[in-house]
Short mmCIF file of C-alpha atoms in Angstrom, two decimals:
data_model
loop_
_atom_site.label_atom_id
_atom_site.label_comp_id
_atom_site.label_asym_id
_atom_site.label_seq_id
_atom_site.Cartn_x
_atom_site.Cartn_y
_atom_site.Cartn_z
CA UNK A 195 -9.40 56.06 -42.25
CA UNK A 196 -6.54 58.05 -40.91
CA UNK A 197 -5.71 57.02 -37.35
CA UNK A 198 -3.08 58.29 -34.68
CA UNK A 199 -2.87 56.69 -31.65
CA UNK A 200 -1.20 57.88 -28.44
CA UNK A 201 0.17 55.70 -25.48
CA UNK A 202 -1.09 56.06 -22.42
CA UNK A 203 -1.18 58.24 -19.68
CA UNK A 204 2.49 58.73 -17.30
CA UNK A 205 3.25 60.20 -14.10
CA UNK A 206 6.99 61.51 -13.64
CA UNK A 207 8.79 62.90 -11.17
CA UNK A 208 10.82 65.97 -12.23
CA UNK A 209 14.20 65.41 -13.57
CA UNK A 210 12.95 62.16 -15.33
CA UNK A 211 12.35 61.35 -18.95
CA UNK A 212 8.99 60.56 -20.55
CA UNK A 213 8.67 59.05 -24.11
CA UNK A 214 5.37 59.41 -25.99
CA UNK A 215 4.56 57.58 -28.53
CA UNK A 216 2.36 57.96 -31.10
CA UNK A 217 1.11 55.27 -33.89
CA UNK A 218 -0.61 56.04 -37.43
CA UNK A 219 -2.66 54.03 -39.74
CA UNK A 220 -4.77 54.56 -42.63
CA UNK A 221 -2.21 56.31 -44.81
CA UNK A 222 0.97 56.13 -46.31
CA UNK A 223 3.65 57.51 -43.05
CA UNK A 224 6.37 58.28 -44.67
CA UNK A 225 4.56 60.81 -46.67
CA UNK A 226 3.83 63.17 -44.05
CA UNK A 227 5.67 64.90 -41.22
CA UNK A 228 4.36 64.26 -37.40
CA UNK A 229 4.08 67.59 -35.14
CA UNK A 230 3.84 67.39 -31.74
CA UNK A 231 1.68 70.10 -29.39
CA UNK A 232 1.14 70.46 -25.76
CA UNK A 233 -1.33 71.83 -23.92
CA UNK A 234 -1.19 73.00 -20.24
CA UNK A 235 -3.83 72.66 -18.04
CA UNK A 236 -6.43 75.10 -18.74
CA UNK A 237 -3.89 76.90 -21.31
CA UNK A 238 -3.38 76.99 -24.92
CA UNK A 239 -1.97 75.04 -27.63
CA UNK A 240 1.76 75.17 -28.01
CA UNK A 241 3.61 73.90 -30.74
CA UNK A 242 6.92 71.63 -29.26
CA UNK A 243 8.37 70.67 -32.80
CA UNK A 244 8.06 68.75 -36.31
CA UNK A 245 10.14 65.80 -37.87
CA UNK A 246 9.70 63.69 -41.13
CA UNK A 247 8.88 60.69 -41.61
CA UNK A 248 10.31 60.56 -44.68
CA UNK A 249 14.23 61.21 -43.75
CA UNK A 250 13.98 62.00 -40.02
CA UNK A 251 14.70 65.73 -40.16
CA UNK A 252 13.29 67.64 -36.99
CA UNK A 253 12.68 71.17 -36.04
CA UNK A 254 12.22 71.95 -32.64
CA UNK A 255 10.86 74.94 -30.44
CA UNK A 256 13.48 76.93 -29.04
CA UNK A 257 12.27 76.51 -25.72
CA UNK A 258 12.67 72.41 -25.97
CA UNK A 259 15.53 72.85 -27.63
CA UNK A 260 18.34 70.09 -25.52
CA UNK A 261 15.24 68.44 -23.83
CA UNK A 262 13.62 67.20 -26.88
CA UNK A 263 13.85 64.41 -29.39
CA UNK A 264 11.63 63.49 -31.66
CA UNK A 265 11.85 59.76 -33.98
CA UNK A 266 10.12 57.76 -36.04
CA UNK A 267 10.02 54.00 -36.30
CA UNK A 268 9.20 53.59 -40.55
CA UNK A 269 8.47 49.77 -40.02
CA UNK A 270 5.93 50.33 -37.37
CA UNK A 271 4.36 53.68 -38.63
CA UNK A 272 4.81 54.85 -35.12
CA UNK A 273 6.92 58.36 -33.76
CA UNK A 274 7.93 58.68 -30.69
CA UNK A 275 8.39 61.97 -29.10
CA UNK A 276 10.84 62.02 -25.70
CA UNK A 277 10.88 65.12 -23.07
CA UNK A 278 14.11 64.65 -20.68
CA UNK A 279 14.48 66.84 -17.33
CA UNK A 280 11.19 67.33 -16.58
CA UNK A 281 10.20 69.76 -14.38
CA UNK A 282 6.40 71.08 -13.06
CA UNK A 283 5.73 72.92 -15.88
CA UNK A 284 5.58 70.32 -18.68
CA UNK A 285 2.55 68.82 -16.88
CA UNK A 286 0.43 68.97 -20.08
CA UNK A 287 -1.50 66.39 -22.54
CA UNK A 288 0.54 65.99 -25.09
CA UNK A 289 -0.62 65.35 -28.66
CA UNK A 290 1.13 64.17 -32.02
CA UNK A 291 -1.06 65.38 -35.43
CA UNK A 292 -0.08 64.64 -38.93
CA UNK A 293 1.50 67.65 -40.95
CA UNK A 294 0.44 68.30 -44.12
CA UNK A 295 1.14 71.84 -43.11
CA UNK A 296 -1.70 71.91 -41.33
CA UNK A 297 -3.23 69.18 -39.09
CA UNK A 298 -5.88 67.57 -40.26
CA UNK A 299 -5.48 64.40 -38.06
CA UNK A 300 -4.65 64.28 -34.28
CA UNK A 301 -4.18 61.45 -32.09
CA UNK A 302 -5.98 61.46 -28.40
CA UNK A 303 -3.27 63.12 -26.00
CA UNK A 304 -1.22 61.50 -23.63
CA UNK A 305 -1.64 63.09 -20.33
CA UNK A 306 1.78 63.98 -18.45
CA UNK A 307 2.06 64.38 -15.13
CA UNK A 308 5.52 65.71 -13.34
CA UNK A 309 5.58 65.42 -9.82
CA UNK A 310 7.66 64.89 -6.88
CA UNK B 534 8.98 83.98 -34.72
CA UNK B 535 5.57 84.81 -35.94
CA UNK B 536 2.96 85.98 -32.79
CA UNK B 537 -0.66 85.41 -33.45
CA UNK B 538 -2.78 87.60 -31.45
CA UNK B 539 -6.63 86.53 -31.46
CA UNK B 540 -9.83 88.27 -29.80
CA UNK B 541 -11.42 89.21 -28.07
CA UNK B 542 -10.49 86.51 -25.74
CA UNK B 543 -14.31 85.85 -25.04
CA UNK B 544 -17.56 85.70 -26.91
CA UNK B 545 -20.87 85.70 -25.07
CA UNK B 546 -23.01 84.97 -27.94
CA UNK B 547 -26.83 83.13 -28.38
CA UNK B 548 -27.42 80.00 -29.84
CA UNK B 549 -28.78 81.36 -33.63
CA UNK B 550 -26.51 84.72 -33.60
CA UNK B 551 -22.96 85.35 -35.79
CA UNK B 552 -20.07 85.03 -34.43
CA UNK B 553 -16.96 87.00 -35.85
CA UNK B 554 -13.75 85.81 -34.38
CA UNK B 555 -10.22 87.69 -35.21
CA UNK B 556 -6.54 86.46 -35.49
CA UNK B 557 -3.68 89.29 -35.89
CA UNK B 558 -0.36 87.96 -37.17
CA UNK B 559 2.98 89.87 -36.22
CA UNK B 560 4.29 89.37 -39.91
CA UNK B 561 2.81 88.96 -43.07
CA UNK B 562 1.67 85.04 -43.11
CA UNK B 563 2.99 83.89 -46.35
CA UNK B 564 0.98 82.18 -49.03
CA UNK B 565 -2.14 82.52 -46.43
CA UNK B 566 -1.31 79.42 -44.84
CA UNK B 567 -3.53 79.72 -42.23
CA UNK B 568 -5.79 77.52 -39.95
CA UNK B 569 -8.29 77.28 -37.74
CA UNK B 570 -9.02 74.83 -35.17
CA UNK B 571 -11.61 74.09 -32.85
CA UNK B 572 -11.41 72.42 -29.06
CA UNK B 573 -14.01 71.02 -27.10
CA UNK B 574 -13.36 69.95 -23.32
CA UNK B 575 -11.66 66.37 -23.08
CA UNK B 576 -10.69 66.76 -26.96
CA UNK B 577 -8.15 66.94 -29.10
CA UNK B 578 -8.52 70.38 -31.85
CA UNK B 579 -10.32 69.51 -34.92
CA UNK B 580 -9.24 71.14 -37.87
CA UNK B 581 -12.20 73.55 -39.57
CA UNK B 582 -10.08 76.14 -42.00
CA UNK B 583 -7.14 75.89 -43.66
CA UNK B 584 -5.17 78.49 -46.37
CA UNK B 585 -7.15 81.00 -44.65
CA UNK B 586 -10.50 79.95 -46.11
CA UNK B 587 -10.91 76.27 -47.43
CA UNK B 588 -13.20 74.18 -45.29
CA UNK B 589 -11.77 70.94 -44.02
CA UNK B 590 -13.37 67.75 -45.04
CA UNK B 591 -16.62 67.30 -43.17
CA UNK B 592 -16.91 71.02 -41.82
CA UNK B 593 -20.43 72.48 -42.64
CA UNK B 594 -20.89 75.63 -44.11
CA UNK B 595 -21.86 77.91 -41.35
CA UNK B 596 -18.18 78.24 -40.54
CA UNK B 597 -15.95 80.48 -43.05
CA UNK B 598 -12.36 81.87 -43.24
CA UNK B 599 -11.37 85.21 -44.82
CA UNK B 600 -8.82 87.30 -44.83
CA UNK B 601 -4.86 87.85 -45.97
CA UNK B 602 -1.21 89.26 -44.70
CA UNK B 603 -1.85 90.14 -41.14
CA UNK B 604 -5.45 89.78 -40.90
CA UNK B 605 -8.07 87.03 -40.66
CA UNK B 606 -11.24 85.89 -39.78
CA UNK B 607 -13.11 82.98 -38.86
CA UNK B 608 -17.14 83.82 -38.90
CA UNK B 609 -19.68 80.96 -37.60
CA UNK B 610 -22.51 82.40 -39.25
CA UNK B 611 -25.56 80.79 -37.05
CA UNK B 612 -24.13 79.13 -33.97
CA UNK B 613 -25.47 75.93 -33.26
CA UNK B 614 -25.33 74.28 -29.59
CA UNK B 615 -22.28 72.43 -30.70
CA UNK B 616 -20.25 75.30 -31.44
CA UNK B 617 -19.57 76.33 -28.32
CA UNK B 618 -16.21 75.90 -27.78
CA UNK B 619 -12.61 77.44 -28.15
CA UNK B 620 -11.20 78.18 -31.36
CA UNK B 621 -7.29 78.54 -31.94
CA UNK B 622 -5.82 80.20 -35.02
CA UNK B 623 -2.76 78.62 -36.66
CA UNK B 624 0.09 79.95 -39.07
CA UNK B 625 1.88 77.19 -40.91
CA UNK B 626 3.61 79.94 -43.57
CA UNK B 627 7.01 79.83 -41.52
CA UNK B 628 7.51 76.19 -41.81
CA UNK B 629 7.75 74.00 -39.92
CA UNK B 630 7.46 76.51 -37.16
CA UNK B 631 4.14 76.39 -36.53
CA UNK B 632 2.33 79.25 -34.02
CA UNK B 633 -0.88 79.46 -32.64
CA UNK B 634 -3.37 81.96 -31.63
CA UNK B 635 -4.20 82.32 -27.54
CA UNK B 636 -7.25 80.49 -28.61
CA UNK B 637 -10.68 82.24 -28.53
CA UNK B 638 -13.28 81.17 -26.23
CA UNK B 639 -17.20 81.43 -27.82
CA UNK B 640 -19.69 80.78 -24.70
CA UNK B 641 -23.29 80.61 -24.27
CA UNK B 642 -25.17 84.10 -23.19
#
């Protein structure tokens, strides 16, 4: 069955980096794009950006645009999604979900905690 | 950028009743490529609709998608104890930017 696990959960303090990653199993990976989406605590679901597993081509939000950069690893079935400059607000859980335009699969959220 | 407005942002509903839930999109969503997801506390969404009205694998029939352009719907026709829960609406027309909804909250009356 289709899989996607997350790494565990990291505490920052603003201005660092964080790196997520994010490992699938149970189908072919380079068939399918990854998305990643954040959630806030107690907020909604926000969509942070896309990239393909097949070539690497990424679309990002405009808001993460500069701070963002999503990768894949092909021989380990594994993306990787890094946030740089953190600041308060990107305390979320952050989780990756297979595209197939929509998401049927979703890994378990990495919880991220910025804070001085 | 498409903006997906859903309501109302609360349902007080019974265990038993129908529950009608609504997503507005700014722009026509092309092709109907639209989903819904639901979110329970401590979870990650689950995907229950996608192209507006096909149920995902696994999703039982009490929950339905309708609707086309700027419109849709997602109706629970009997809601069971499990559906309680908050529900966000997602176009994937404008690929790959992907919006969602503000997410719609159904609660127990």
């Amino acid at each position: 069955q289709v899989q996607l696990v997350q790494s565990g959960a990291e505490v920052k303090k603003p201005g660092a980096s964080v790196k997520v990653s994010c490992k699938a199993s149970g189908y072919t990976f380079t068939s399918y794009g990854i998305s990643w989406v954040r959630q806030a605590p107690g907020q909604g679901l926000e969509w942070m950006g896309w990239i393909s597993a097949y070539n690497g081509n990424t679309n990002y939000a405009q808001k993460l645009q500069g701070r963002v950069t999503m990768t894949t690893d092909t021989s380990t079935s594994t993306a990787y999604m890094e946030l740089r400059s953190l600041r308060s607000d990107d305390t979320a859980v952050y989780y990756c979900a297979r595209d197939g335009g929509s998401y049927s699969n979703w890994g378990q959220g990495t919880l991220v905690t910025v804070s001085s | 950028e498409i903006v997906l407005t859903q309501s109302p942002g609360t349902l007080s509903l019974s265990p038993g009743e129908r529950a009608t839930l609504s997503c507005r999109a700014s722009q026509s969503v092309s092709s109907s490529y639209l989903a819904w997801y639901q979110q329970k506390p401590g979870q990650a969404p689950r995907l229950l609709i996608y192209g507006a009205s096909s149920r995902a694998t696994g999703i039982p029939d009490r929950f339905s998608g309708s609707g086309s352009g700027t419109d849709f719907t997602l109706t629970i026709s009997r809601l069971e104890p499990e559906d309680f829960a908050v529900y966000y609406c997602q176009q994937y027309g404008s690929s790959p930017w992907k919006t969602f909804g503000q997410g719609t909250k159904v609660e127990i009356k």
